[in-house]
């Protein structure tokens, strides 16, 4: 499940992920919210929180994520990922060189720092 987090600037999309994400989670929650943010005309900065309740994603969700990200490649700005999961950290580090924007990973104990970093970046 994806929950959109409130009280962020218009060019920051913050969300938390719990359970096992599906393609429907992307279609019904994340993609419509991202498209709304794209209308600002500014690069979309994202904060994703993957806490201990997050257990993974389906192949359909992974495909939706990749297809959407590639389709809007130039519309994204910085990305902050909050997690204690080793495989998420490793995945972020593996794919980071392929992105034109900065990706930074924070421990869950650093959630406040992640919010500060992504919010400050949005105000630059």
C-alpha positions as CSV (number, residue, x, y, z in Angstrom):
1,X,0.0,0.0,0.0
2,X,1.1,3.5,-0.7
3,X,0.2,6.4,1.5
4,X,0.8,9.9,0.2
5,X,2.3,12.0,3.0
6,X,1.0,15.6,3.5
7,X,2.5,18.9,4.3
8,X,5.3,19.0,1.7
9,X,5.9,21.7,-1.0
10,X,4.1,21.3,-4.3
11,X,7.2,19.9,-6.1
12,X,7.8,17.2,-3.5
13,X,6.0,13.9,-3.6
14,X,6.4,12.1,-0.3
15,X,5.0,8.7,0.4
16,X,5.3,5.7,2.6
17,X,5.1,2.1,1.4
18,X,3.8,-0.8,3.5
19,X,3.1,-4.4,2.7
20,X,3.7,-5.6,-0.8
21,X,3.3,-3.0,-3.5
22,X,1.3,-3.9,-6.6
23,X,0.9,-2.3,-10.0
24,X,-2.5,-1.2,-8.8
25,X,-0.8,0.8,-6.0
26,X,1.1,2.7,-8.6
27,X,-1.9,3.2,-10.8
28,X,-4.2,4.4,-8.1
29,X,-2.0,6.3,-5.8
30,X,1.6,7.1,-6.9
31,X,1.2,7.8,-10.6
32,X,-1.8,10.2,-10.3
33,X,-0.1,12.1,-7.5
34,X,3.2,12.4,-9.5
35,X,1.3,13.6,-12.6
36,X,-0.4,16.3,-10.5
37,X,3.1,17.4,-9.3
38,X,4.5,17.4,-12.8
39,X,2.0,20.2,-13.7
40,X,4.0,22.6,-11.6
41,X,6.6,22.6,-14.3
42,X,9.4,22.1,-11.8
43,X,11.4,18.9,-11.3
44,X,9.6,16.5,-9.0
45,X,11.5,15.6,-5.9
46,X,10.5,12.5,-4.1
47,X,10.7,11.1,-0.6
48,X,9.9,7.4,-0.2
49,X,9.7,5.9,3.2
50,X,10.1,2.1,3.3
51,X,9.7,1.1,6.9
52,X,9.7,-2.3,8.6
53,X,6.1,-2.9,7.3
54,X,7.3,-2.9,3.7
55,X,7.9,-6.4,2.4
56,X,8.5,-5.9,-1.3
57,X,6.8,-5.4,-4.6
58,X,5.3,-7.5,-7.3
59,X,6.8,-7.9,-10.7
60,X,3.9,-5.7,-12.0
61,X,4.8,-3.0,-9.5
62,X,8.5,-3.1,-10.5
63,X,7.5,-2.9,-14.2
64,X,5.1,0.1,-13.4
65,X,7.8,1.8,-11.5
66,X,10.4,1.4,-14.2
67,X,8.1,2.3,-17.1
68,X,6.8,5.4,-15.3
69,X,10.3,6.5,-14.3
70,X,11.7,6.1,-17.8
71,X,8.7,7.9,-19.3
72,X,9.2,10.9,-17.1
73,X,13.0,10.7,-16.8
74,X,13.6,14.5,-17.2
75,X,10.8,15.5,-14.9
76,X,12.3,14.2,-11.8
77,X,14.7,16.0,-9.4
78,X,16.3,14.7,-6.2
79,X,15.1,11.5,-4.5
80,X,15.4,10.7,-0.8
81,X,14.8,7.1,0.2
82,X,14.3,6.2,3.9
83,X,14.9,2.6,4.8
84,X,16.8,0.1,6.9
85,X,16.4,-2.6,4.2
86,X,19.7,-3.7,2.8
87,X,18.3,-4.7,-0.6
88,X,16.6,-1.3,-1.1
89,X,19.8,0.5,-0.2
90,X,21.8,-1.8,-2.6
91,X,19.2,-1.2,-5.3
92,X,19.4,2.6,-4.9
93,X,23.2,2.5,-5.1
94,X,23.1,0.2,-8.1
95,X,20.8,2.4,-10.1
96,X,21.9,5.8,-8.9
97,X,24.6,6.3,-11.6
98,X,21.9,6.0,-14.3
99,X,19.9,9.0,-13.0
100,X,20.7,12.6,-13.8
101,X,19.6,13.7,-10.3
102,X,20.9,13.0,-6.9
103,X,19.6,10.0,-4.9
104,X,20.3,9.8,-1.2
105,X,19.5,7.0,1.2
106,X,18.7,7.6,4.8
107,X,18.2,5.2,7.7
108,X,14.7,5.2,9.3
109,X,16.3,6.9,12.3
110,X,17.2,9.8,9.9
111,X,13.6,10.4,8.7
112,X,13.7,14.0,9.9
113,X,17.0,14.6,8.1
114,X,15.6,13.1,4.9
115,X,12.5,15.4,5.2
116,X,14.7,18.4,5.8
117,X,17.0,17.5,2.9
118,X,14.3,17.0,0.3
119,X,12.3,20.0,1.5
120,X,15.4,22.3,1.4
121,X,16.3,21.0,-2.0
122,X,12.8,21.8,-3.2
123,X,13.2,25.4,-2.1
124,X,16.5,26.0,-4.0
